[in-house]
Coordinates of N, CA and C in Angstrom, one line a residue:
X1 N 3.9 -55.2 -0.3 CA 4.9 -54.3 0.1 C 4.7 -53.9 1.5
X2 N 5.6 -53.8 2.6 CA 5.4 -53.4 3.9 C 5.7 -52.1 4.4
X3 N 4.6 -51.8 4.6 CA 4.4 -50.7 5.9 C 5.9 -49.9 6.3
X4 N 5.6 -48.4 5.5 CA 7.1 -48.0 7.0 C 6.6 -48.2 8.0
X5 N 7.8 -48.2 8.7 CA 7.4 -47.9 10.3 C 7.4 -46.2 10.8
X6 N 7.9 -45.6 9.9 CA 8.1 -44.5 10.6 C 7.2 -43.7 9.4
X7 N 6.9 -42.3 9.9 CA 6.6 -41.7 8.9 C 7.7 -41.1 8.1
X8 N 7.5 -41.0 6.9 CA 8.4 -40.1 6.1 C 9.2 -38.9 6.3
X9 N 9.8 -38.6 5.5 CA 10.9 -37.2 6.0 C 10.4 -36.4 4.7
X10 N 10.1 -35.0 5.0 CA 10.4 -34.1 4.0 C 11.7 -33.2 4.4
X11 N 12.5 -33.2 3.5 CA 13.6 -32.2 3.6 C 12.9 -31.1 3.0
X12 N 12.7 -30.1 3.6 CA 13.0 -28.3 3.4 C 13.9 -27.7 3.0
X13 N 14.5 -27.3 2.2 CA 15.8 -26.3 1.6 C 15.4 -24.5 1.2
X14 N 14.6 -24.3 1.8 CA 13.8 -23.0 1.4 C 14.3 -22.1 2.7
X15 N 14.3 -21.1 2.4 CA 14.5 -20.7 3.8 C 13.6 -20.2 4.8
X16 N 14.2 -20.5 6.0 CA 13.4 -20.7 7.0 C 11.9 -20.3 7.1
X17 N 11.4 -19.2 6.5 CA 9.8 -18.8 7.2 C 9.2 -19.4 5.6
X18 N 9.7 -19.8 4.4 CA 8.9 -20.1 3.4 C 8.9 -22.2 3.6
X19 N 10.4 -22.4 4.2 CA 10.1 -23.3 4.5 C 8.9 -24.2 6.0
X20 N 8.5 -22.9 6.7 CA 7.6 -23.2 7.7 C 6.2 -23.3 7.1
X21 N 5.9 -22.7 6.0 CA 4.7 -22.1 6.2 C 4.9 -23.6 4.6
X22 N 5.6 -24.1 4.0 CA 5.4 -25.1 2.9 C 5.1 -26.8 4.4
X23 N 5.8 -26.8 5.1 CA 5.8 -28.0 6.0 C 4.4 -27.5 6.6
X24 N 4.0 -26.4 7.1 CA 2.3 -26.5 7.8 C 1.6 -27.1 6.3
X25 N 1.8 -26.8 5.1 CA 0.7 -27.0 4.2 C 0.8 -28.7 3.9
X26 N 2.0 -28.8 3.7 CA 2.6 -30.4 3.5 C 1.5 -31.2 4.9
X27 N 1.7 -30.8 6.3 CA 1.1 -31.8 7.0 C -0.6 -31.8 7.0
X28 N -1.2 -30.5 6.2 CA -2.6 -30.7 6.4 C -2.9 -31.1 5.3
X29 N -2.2 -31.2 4.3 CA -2.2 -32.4 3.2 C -2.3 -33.4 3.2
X30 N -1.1 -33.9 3.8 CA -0.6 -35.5 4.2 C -0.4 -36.4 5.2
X31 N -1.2 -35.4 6.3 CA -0.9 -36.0 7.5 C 0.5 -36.4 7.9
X32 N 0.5 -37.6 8.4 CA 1.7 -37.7 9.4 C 3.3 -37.3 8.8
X33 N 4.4 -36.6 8.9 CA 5.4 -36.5 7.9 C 6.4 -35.8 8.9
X34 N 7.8 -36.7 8.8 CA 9.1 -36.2 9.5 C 9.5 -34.8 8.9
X35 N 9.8 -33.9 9.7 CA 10.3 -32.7 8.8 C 11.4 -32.2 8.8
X36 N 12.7 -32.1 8.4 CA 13.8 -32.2 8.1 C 14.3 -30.3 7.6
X37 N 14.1 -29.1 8.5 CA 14.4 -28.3 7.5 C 16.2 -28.0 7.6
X38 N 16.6 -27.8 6.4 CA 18.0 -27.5 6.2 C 18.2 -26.5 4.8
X39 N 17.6 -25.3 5.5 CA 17.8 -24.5 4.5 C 19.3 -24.1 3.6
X40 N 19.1 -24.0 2.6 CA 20.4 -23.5 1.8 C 20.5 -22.6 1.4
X41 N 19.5 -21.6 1.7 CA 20.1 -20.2 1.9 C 19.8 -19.2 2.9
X42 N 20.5 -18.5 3.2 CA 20.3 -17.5 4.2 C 20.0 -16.1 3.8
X43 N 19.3 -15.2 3.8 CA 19.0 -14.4 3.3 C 20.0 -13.2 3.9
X44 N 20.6 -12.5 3.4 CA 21.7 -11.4 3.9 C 21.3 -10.1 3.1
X45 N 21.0 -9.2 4.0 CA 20.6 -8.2 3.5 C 21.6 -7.0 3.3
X46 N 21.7 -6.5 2.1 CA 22.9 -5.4 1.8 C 22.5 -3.9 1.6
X47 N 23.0 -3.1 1.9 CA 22.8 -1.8 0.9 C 23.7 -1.2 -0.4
X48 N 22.6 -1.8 -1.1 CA 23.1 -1.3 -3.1 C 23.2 -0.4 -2.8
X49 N 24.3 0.6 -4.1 CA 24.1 2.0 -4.7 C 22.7 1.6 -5.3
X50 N 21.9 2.9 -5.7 CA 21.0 3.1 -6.2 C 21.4 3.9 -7.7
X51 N 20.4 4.1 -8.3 CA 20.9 4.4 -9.6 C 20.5 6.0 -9.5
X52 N 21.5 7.0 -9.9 CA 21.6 8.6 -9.8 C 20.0 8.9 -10.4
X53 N 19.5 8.7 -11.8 CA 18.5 9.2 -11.9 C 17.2 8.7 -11.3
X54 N 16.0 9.6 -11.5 CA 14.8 9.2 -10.8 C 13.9 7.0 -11.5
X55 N 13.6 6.9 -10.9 CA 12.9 5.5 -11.5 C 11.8 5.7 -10.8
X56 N 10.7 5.2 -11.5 CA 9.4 4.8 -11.2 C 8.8 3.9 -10.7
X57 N 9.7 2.7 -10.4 CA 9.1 2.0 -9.7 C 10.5 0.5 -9.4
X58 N 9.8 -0.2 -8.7 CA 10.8 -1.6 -8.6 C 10.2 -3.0 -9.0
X59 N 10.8 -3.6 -9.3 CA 10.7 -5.4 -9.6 C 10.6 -6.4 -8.6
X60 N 9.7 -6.2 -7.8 CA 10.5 -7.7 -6.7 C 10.0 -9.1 -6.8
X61 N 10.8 -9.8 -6.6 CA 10.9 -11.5 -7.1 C 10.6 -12.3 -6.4
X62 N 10.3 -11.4 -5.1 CA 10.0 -12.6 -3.8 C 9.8 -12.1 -2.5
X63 N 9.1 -13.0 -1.3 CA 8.9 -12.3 -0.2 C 9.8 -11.7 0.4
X64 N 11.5 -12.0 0.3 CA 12.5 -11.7 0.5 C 13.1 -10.4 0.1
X65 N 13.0 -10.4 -1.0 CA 13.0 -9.0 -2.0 C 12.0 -7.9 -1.5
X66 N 11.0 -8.3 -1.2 CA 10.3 -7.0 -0.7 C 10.5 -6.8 0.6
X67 N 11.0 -8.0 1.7 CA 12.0 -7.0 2.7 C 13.0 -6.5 2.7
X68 N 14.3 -6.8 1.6 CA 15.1 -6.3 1.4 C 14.9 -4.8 1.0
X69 N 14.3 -4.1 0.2 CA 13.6 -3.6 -0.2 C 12.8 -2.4 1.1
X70 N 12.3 -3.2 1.9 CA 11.7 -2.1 3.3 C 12.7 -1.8 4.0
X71 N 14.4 -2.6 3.9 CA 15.1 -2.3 4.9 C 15.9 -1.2 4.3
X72 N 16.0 -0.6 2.9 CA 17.0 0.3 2.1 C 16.7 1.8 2.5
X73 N 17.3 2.5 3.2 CA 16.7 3.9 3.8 C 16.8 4.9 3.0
X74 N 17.0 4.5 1.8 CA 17.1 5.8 0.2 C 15.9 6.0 -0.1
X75 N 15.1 6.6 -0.2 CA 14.1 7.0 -1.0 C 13.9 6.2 -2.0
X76 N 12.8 5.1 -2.1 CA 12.5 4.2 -3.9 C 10.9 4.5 -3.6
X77 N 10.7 4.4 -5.1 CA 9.4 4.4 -5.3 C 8.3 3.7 -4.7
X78 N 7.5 4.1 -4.7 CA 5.6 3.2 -4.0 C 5.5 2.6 -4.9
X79 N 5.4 2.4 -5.7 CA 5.1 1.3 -6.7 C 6.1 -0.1 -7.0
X80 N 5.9 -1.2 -7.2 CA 6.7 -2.3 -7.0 C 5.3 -3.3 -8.0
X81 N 6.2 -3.7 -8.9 CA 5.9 -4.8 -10.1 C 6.5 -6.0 -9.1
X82 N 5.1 -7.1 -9.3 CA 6.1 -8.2 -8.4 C 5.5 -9.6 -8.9
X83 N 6.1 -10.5 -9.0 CA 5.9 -12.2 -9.4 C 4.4 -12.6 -9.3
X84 N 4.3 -12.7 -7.8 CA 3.0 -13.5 -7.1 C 2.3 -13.2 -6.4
X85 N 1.4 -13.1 -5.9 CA 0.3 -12.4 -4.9 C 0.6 -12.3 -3.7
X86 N 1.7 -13.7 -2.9 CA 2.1 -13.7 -1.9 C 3.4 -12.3 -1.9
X87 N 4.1 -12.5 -3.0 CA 5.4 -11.4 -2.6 C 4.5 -10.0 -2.8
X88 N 2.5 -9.9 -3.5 CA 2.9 -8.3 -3.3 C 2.1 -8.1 -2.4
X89 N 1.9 -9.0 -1.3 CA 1.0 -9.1 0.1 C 2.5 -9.1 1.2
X90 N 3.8 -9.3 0.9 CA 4.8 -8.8 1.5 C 4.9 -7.6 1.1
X91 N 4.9 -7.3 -0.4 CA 5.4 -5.9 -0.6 C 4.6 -4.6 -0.2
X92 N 2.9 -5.0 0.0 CA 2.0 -4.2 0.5 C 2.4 -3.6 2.2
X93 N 2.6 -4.9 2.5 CA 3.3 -4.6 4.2 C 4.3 -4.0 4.4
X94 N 5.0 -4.0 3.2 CA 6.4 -3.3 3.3 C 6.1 -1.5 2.9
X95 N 5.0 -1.1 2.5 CA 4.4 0.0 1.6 C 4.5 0.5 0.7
X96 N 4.4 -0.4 -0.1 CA 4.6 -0.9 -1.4 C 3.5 -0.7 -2.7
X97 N 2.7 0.0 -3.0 CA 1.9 -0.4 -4.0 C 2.5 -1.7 -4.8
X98 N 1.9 -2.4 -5.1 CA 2.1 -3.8 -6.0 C 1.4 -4.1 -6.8
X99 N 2.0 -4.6 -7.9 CA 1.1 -4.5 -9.1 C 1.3 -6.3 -9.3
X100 N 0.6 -7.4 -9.1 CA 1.3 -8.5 -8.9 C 0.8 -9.5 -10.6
X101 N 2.0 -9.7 -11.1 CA 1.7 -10.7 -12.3 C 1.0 -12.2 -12.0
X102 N 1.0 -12.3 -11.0 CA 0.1 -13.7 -10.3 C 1.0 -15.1 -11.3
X103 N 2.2 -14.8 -10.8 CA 3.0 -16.3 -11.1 C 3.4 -16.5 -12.4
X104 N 3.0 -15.2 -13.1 CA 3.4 -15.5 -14.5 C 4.7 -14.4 -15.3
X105 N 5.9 -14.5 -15.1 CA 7.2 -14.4 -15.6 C 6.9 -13.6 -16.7
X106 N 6.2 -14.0 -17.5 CA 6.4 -13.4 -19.1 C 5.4 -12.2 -18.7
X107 N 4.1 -12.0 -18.2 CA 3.1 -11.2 -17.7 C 4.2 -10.0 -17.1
X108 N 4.9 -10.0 -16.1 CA 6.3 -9.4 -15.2 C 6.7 -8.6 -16.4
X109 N 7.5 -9.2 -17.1 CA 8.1 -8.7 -18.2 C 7.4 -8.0 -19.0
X110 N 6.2 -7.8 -19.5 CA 5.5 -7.3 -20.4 C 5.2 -5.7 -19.4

């Protein structure tokens, strides 16, 4: 079989800072690798109504979510239940207590 000539392409579709920081890990993996990012989403940040009575805490699902989350100027809770270590190392920075299920969905839920 023959040799590319070129190196490979990874396409990126993540958005921009999760796809920088997957292409640094990709090349000290793999060495040499074309990198292609074309994210498909853009993150747009909104302000929800909040819900009238008091809550205890929030759910966040991702690095994204816990800035969405630092940018809401209503009063929410310090505490924040969240996916993965990485989103409650966002949500810490955001000041957040975090309680992180470490990748596990059903752990989250419980």
């Amino acid at each position: 079989m023959a040799r590319q000539s070129q190196a490979p392409i990874l396409l990126l579709t993540r958005p921009q800072p999760q796809s920088d920081r997957f292409a640094a890990e990709a090349l000290a993996a793999l060495g040499a690798l074309r990198i292609a990012h074309s994210p498909l989403l853009a993150p747009e940040f909104l302000v929800p109504p909040l819900p009238e009575r008091p809550f205890r805490a929030v759910i966040l699902s991702s690095e994204t979510a816990a800035e969405a989350a630092r940018r809401i100027s209503a009063p929410l809770p310090r505490l924040a239940y969240v996916v993965g270590d990485r989103t409650a190392a966002a949500a810490q920075a955001a000041g957040f207590e975090a309680i992180s299920a470490q990748g596990d969905a059903e752990a989250l839920i419980a």
